[in-house]
Coordinates of C-alpha atoms and ligand atoms in Angstrom, one line a residue:
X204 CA 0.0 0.0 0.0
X205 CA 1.4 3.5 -0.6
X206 CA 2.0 5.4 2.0
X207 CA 0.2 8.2 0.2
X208 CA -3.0 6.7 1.1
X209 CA -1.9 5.9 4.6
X210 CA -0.4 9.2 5.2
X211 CA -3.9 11.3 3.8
X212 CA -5.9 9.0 5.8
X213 CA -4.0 9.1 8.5
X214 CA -4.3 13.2 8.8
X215 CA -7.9 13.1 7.8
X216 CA -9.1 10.2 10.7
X217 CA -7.5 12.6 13.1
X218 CA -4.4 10.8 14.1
X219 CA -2.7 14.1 14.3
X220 CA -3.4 16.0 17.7
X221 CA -4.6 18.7 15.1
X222 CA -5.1 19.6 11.9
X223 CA -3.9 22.2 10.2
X224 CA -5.6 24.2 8.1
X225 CA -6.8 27.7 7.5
X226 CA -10.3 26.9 9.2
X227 CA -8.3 25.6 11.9
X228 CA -6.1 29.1 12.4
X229 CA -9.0 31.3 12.0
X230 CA -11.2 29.2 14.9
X231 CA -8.3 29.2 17.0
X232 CA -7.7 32.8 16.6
X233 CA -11.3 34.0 17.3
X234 CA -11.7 31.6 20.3
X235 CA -8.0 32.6 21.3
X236 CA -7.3 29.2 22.0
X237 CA -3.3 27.6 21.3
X238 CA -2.0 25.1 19.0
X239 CA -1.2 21.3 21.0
X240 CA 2.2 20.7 21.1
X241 CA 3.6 19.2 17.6
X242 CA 4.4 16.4 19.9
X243 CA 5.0 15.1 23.8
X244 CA 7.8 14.0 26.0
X245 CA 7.8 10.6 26.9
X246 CA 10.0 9.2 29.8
X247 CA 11.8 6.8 28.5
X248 CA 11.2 3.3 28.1
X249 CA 13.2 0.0 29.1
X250 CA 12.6 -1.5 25.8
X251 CA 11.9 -0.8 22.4
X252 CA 11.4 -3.0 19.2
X253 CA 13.1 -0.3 17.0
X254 CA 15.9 2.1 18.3
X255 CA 17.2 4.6 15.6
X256 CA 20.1 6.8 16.7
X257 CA 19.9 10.1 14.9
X258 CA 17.0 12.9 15.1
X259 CA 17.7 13.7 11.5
X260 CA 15.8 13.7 8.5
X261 CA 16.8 10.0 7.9
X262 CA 16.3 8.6 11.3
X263 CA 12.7 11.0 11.9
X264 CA 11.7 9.8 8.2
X265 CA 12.6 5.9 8.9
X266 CA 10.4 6.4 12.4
X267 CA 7.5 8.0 10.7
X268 CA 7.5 4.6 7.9
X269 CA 7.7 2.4 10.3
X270 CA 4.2 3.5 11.5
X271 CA 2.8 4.5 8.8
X272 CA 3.8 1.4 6.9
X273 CA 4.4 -1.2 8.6
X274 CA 2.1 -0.2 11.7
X275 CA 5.5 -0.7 13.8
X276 CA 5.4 1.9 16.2
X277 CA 7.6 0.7 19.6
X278 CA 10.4 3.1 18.2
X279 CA 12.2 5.5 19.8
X280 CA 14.2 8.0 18.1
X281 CA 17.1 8.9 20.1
X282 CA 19.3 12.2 19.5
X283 CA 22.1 13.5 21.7
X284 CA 21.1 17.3 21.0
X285 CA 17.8 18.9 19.2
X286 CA 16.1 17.1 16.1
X287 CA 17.5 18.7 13.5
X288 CA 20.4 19.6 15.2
X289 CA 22.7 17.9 12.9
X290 CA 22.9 18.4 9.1
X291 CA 19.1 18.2 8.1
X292 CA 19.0 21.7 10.3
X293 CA 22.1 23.1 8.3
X294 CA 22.0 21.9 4.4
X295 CA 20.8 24.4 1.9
X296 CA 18.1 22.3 1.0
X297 CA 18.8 21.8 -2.4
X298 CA 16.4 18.2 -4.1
X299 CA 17.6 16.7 -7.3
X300 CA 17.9 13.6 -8.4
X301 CA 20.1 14.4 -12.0
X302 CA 22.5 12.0 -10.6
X303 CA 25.1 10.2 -12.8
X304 CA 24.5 5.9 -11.8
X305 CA 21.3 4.4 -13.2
X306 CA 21.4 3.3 -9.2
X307 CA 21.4 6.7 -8.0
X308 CA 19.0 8.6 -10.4
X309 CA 16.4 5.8 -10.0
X310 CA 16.9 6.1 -6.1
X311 CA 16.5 10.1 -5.8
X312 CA 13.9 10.1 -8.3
X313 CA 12.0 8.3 -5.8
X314 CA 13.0 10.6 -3.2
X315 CA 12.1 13.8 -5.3
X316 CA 8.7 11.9 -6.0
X317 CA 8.0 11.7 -2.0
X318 CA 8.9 14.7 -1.5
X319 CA 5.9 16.1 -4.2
X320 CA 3.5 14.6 -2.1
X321 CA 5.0 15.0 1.4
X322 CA 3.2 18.2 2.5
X323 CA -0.4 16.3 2.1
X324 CA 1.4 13.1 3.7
X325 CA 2.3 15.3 6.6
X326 CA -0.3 17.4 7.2
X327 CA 2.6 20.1 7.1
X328 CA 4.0 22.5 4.6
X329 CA 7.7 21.8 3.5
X330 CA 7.4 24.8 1.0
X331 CA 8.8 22.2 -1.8
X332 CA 9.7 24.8 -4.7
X333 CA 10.8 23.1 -7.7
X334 CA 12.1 26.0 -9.9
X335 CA 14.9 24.2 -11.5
X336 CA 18.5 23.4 -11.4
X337 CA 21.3 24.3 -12.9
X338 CA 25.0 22.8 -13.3
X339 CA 27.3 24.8 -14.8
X340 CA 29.9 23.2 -16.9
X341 CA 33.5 25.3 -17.7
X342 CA 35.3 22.9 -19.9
X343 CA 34.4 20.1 -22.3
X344 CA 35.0 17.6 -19.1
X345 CA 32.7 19.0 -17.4
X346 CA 30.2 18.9 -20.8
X347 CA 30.6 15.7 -21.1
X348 CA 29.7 14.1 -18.0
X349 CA 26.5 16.7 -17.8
X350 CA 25.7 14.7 -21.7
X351 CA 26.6 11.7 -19.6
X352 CA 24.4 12.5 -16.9
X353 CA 21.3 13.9 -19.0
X354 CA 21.2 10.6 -21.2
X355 CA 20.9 8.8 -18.1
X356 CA 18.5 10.8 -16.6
X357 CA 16.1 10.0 -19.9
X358 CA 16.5 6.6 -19.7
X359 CA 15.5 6.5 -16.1
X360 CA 12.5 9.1 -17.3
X361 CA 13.8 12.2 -15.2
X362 CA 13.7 15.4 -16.9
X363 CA 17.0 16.4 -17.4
X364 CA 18.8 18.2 -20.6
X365 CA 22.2 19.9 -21.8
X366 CA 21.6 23.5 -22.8
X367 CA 23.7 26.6 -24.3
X368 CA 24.7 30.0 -22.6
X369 CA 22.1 31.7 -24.4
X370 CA 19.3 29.5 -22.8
X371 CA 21.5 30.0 -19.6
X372 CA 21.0 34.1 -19.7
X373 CA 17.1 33.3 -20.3
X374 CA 16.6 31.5 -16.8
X375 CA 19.4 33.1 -14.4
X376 CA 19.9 36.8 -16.6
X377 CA 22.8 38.1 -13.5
X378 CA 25.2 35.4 -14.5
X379 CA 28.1 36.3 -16.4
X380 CA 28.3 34.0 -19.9
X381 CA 30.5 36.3 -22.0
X382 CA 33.4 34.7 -22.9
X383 CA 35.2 37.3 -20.6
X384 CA 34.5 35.5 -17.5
X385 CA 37.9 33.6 -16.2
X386 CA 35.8 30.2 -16.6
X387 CA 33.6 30.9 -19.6
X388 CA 30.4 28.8 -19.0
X389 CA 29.7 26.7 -21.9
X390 CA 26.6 24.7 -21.3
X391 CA 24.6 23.3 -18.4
X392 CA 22.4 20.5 -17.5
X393 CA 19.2 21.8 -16.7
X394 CA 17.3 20.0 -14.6
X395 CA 13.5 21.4 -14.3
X396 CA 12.5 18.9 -11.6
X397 CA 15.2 20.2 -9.1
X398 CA 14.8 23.1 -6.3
X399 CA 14.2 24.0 -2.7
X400 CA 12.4 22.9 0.4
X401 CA 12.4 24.5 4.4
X402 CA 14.7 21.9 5.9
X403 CA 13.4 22.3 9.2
X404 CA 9.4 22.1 8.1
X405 CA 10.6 18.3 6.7
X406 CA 12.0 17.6 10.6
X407 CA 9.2 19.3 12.5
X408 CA 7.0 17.5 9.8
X409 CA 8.2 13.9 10.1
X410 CA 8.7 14.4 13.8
X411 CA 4.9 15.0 14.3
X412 CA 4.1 12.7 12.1
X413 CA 6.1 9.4 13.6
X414 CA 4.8 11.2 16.8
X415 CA 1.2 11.0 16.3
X416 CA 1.5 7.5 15.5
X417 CA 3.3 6.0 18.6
X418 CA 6.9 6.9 18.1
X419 CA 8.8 8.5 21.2
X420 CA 11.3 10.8 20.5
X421 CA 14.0 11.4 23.2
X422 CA 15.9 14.6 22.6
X423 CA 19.2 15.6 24.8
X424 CA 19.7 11.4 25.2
X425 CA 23.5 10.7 23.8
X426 CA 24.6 6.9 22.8
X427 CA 27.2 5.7 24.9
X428 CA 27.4 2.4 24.0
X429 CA 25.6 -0.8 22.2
X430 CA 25.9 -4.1 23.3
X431 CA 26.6 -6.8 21.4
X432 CA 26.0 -10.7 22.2
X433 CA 26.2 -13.8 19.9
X434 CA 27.1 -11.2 17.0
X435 CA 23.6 -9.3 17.6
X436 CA 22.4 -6.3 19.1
X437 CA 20.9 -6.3 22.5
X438 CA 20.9 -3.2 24.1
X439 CA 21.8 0.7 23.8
X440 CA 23.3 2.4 26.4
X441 CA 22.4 6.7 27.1
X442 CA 22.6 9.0 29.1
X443 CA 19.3 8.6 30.3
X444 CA 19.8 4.7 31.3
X445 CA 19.9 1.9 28.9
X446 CA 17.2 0.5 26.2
X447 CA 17.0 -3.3 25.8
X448 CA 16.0 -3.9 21.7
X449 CA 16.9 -6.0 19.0
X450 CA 17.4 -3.5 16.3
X451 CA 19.1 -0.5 16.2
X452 CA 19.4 1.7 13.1
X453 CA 22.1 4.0 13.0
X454 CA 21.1 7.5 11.1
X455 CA 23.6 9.8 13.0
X456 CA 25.6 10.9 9.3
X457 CA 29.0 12.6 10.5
X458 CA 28.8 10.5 13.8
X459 CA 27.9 7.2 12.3
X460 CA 31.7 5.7 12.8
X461 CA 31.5 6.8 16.6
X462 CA 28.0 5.1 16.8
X463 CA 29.3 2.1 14.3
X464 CA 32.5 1.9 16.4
X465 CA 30.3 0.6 19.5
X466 CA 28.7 -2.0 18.1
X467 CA 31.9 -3.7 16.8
X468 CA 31.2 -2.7 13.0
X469 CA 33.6 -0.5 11.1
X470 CA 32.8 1.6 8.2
X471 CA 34.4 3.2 5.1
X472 CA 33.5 6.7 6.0
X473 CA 35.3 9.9 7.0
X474 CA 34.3 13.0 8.2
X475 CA 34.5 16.3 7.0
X476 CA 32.8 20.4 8.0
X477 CA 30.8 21.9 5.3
X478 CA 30.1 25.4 5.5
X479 CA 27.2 27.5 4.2
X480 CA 26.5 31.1 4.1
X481 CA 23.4 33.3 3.7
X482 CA 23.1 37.1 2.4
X483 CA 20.5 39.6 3.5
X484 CA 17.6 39.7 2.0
X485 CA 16.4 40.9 -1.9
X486 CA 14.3 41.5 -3.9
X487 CA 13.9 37.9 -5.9
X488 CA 15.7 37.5 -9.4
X489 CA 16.8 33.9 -9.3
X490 CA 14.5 31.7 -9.9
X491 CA 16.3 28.8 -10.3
X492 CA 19.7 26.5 -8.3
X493 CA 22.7 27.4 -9.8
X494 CA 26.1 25.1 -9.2
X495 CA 29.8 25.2 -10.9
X496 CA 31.7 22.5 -9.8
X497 CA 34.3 24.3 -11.6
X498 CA 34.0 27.5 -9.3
X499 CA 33.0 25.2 -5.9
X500 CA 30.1 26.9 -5.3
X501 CA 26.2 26.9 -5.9
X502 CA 23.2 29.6 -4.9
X503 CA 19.5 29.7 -4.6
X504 CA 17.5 32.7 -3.3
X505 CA 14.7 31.4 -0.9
X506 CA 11.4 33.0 -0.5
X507 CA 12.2 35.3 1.5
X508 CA 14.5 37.0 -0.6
X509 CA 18.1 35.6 0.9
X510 CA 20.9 33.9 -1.0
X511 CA 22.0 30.8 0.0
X512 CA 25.5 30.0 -1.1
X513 CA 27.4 26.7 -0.4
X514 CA 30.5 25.0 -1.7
X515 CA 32.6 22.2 -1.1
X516 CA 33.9 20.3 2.0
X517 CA 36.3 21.3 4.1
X518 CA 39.8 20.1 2.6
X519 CA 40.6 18.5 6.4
X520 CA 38.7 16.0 9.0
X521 CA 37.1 17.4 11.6
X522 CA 34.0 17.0 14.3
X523 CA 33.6 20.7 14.5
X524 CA 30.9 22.5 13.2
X525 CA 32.7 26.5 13.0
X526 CA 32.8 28.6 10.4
X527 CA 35.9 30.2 8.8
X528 CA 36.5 33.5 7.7
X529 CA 39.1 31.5 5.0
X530 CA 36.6 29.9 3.7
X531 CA 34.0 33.0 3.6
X532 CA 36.3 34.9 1.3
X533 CA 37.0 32.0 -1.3
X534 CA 33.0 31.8 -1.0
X535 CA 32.8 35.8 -1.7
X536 CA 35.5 35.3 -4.9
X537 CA 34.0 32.7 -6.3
X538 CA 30.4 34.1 -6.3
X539 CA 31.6 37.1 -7.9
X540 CA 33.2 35.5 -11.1
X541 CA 29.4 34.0 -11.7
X542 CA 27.7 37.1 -10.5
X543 CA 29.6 40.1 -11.0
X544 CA 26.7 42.1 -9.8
X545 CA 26.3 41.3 -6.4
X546 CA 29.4 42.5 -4.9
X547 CA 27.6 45.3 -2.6
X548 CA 25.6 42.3 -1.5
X549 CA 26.2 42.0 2.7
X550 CA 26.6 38.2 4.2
X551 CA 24.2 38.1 6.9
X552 CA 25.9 34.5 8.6
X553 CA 27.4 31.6 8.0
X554 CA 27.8 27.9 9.8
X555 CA 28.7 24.4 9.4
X556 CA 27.7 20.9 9.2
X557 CA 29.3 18.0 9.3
X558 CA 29.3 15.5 6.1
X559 CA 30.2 11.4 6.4
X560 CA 31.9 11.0 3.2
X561 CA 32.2 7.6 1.3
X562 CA 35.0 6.7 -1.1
X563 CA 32.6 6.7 -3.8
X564 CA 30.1 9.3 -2.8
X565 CA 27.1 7.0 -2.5
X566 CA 25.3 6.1 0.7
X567 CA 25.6 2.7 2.8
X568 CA 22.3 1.0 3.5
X569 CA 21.1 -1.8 5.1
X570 CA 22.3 -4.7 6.8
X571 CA 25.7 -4.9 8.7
X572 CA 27.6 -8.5 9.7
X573 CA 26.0 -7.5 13.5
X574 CA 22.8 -8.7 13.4
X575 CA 20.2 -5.8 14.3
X576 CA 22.4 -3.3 13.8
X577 CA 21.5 -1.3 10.3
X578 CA 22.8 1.7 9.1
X579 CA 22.1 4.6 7.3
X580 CA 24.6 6.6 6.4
X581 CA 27.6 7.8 4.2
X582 CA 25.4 10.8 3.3
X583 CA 27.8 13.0 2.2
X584 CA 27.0 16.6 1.0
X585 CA 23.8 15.4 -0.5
X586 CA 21.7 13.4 1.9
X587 CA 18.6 15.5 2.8
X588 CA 17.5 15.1 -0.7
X589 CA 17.4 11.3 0.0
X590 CA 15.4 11.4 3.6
X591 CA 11.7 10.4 2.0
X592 CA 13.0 7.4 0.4
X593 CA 15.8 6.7 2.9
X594 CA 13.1 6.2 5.6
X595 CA 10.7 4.3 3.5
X596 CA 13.7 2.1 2.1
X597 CA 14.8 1.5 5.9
X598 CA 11.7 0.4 7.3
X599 CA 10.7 -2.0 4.8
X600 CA 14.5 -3.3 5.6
X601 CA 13.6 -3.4 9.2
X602 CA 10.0 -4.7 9.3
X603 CA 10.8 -7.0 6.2
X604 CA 14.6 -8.4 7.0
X605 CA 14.9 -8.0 3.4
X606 CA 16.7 -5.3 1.6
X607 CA 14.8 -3.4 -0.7
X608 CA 15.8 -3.6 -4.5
X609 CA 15.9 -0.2 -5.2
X610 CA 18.8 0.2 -2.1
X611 CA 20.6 -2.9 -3.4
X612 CA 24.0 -1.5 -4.5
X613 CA 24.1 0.6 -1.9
X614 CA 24.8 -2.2 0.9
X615 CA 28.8 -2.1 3.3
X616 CA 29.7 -5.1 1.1
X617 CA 29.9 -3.3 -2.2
X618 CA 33.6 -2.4 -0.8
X619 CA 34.4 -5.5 -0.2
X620 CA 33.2 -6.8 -3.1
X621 CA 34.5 -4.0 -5.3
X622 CA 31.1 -2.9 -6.9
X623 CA 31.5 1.0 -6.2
X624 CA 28.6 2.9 -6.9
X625 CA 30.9 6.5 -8.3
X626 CA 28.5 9.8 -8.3
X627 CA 31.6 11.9 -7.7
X628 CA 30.8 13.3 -10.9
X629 CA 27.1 14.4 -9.8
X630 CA 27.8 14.9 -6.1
X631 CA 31.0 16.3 -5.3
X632 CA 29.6 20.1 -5.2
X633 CA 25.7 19.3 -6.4
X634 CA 24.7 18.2 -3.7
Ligands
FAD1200 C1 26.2 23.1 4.9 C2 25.6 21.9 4.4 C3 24.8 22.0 3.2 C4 24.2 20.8 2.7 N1 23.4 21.0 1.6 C5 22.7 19.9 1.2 C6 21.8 20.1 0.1 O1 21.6 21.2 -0.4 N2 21.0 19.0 -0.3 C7 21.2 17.8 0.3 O2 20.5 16.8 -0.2 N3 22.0 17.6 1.3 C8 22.8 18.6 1.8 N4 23.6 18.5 2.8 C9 23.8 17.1 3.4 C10 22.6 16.8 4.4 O3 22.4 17.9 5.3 C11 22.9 15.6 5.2 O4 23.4 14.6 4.4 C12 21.6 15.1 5.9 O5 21.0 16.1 6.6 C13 22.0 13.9 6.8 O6 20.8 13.7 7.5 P1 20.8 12.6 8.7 O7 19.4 12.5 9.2 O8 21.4 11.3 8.2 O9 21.8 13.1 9.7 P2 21.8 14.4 10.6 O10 20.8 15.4 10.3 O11 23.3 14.9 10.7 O12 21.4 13.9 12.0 C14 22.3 13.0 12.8 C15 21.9 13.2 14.2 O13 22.6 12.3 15.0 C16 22.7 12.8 16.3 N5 23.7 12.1 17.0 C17 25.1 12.0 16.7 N6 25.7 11.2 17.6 C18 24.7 10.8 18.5 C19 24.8 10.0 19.7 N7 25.9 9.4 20.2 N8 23.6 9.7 20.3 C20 22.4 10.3 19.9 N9 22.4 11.1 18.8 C21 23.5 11.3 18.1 C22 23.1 14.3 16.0 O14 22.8 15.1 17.1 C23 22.2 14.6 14.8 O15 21.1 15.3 15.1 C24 24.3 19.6 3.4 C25 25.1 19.5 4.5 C26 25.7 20.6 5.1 C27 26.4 20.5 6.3

């Protein structure tokens, strides 16, 4: 059944403590009474069937299928900080799924799919605005792989296409495509389907969601430690006393080797800080994502009227989540050899998030040799895009003990078996 059904349903036979809607707002402001709380504390429990570690999108997303599929709801989603404290509160928010692997494009199509319909699914509004992406390409490498990319975007039916400068001018007019600019721009994949959502709408929205439906959510409860008997899970240990389970599902992105370290399993990943910055507001005049790889650095403007820049990782590993004014100024350089005009423009902040990078920048999902103990993780620069389908994936994994086709390739023994799964090409600045 889709969840699509289960998830309209599930709104309209009142599962959430209330609906929202414009009726709703205009009753409650004449009778001056508040909203409920999105959701409740719980204290928490001894045991639970499910345990995910991680109050990201991922871990939230895999909670809220659980129950809304599967009708599993003894899940508790533990985080050590805030939901959304980690990167789902910090990405720019940027959904695509122009990937370059017949693996990948399939698997974010489904995501961007999900994320159409999640709004109604949630009773909440993600603002998903889907006005288009860009990828600049600089040199005929770049071309290439965005021919590369759009022919197997077509033959897994998403709407992707190679286009010229002069199309370029037509749907972003302030970027520079004279052949003046230091890296003349000499095509783009275009890729209508692509945009923005509010990160922290998805989290609030899958939170309430998993939360009207059973889950408990423990914010401010750190892993410690898992236990491990007979080569399966038994038991998490927190801060707020220990959890006897059978599965535990590890969504905790630029932790997941700390968390995977516990339970005995070890995992291709490293981690690195990625930083983000936003301007002050204006008035809109980009109305679609634009990327260079070539230039490390991609914008979008959100509703409100702010630029959102981003760029590459960090060149060095680190657990830190701090800005850096070295990184502020390449940033400021870069944006001003696609957008000449905008150099009067002020930055209003900046931050960081951390990213768990795999060798061939592709998630790892599913099963590890610890039975109970899942992961999902290895999200990179690019994994809020793949929450929806990431949580629906998981819990059929976890209420099935099978792993779902579509996540096949994706599994820790591709890099023992050397199948690699390489999107460097579509992720390394994308995102
Ligand atoms: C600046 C920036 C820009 C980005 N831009 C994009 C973008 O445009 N598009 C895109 O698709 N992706 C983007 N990403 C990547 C994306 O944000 C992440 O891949 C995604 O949010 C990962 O989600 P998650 O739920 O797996 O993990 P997270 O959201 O990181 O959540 C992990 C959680 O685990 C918790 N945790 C860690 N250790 C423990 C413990 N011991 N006990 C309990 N809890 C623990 C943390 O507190 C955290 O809340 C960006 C990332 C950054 C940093």
């Amino acid at each position: 059944m889709s969840q699509l059904a289960i998830g309209r349903s599930g709104s309209r036979s009142g599962i959430y403590p209330a609906r929202y809607s414009a009726a709703g707002l205009i009753r409650r402001g004449l009778t001056h009474t508040e909203w409920p709380p999105a959701w409740r504390p719980h204290p928490v429990k001894p045991s639970y069937d499910v345990v995910i570690v991680g109050g990201g999108v991922h871990g939230l997303a895999a909670a809220y299928y659980l129950a809304a599929n599967h009708g599993i709801t003894d899940v508790a989603v533990l985080d050590k900080g805030y939901i959304g404290a980690g990167g789902s509160g910090r990405n720019t928010a940027i959904l695509r799924s122009n990937y370059l692997t017949p693996e990948g494009v399939r698997f974010y199509d489904r995501s961007v799919r999900l994320y159409q319909r999640l709004a109604a699914d949630l009773d909440y509004n993600v603002m998903f605005s889907q006005r288009g992406h860009l990828t600049l390409a600089h040199n005929d490498s770049s071309l290439r792989t965005m021919r590369w990319r759009a022919e197997v975007n077509k033959v897994e039916g998403v709407d992707s296409e190679v286009i010229g400068p002069a199309k370029i001018k037509r749907l972003a007019p302030f970027i520079d495509v004279s052949d003046a600019a230091r890296y003349p721009v000499l095509g783009a994949l275009y890729h209508p389907p692509g945009g923005i959502i509010r990160h922290d709408a998805v989290v609030w929205g899958y939170a309430r969601g998993a939360a009207a439906r059973g889950v408990h959510i423990h914010q401010h409860t750190e892993v410690t430690g898992i236990d491990v008997a007979g080569d399966r899970v038994r038991a998490v240990r927190t801060t707020q006393g220990d959890i006897a389970t059978r599965t535990v599902l590890n969504a905790t992105a630029g932790w997941s080797t700390l968390i995977a370290d516990m339970a005995g399993v070890r995992l291709p990943i490293t981690t690195y800080p990625l930083q983000a910055a936003v301007t002050e507001p204006v008035k809109p005049f980009l109305s679609t994502v634009i990327v260079s790889g070539s230039l490390h650095v991609y914008i979008s403007q959100t509703d409100r009227g702010e630029l959102v820049f981003g760029a590459s990782v960090d060149p060095f590993t680190s657990y830190s989540m701090r800005g850096s004014l070295e990184f502020i100024e390449g940033l400021a350089g870069h944006v001003l050899e696609l957008m000449p005009a905008l150099s009067k423009l002020r930055v209003l902040r900046q931050w960081a998030g951390l990213c768990d990078m795999t060798p061939d920048f592709s998630p790892i999902m599913g099963p590890t040799p610890v039975g109970g103990f899942l992961v999902d993780v290895g999200w990179g620069t690019y994994g809020f895009k793949a929450g929806p389908v990431s949580g629906e994936t998981m819990a059929d994994c976890i209420a099935s003990g099978q792993t779902p086709e579509i996540i096949a390739a994706f599994g820790l023994e591709r890099f023992t078996a050397g199948a690699l799964v390489g999107e460097k090409g579509a992720a390394a600045v994308g995102h």
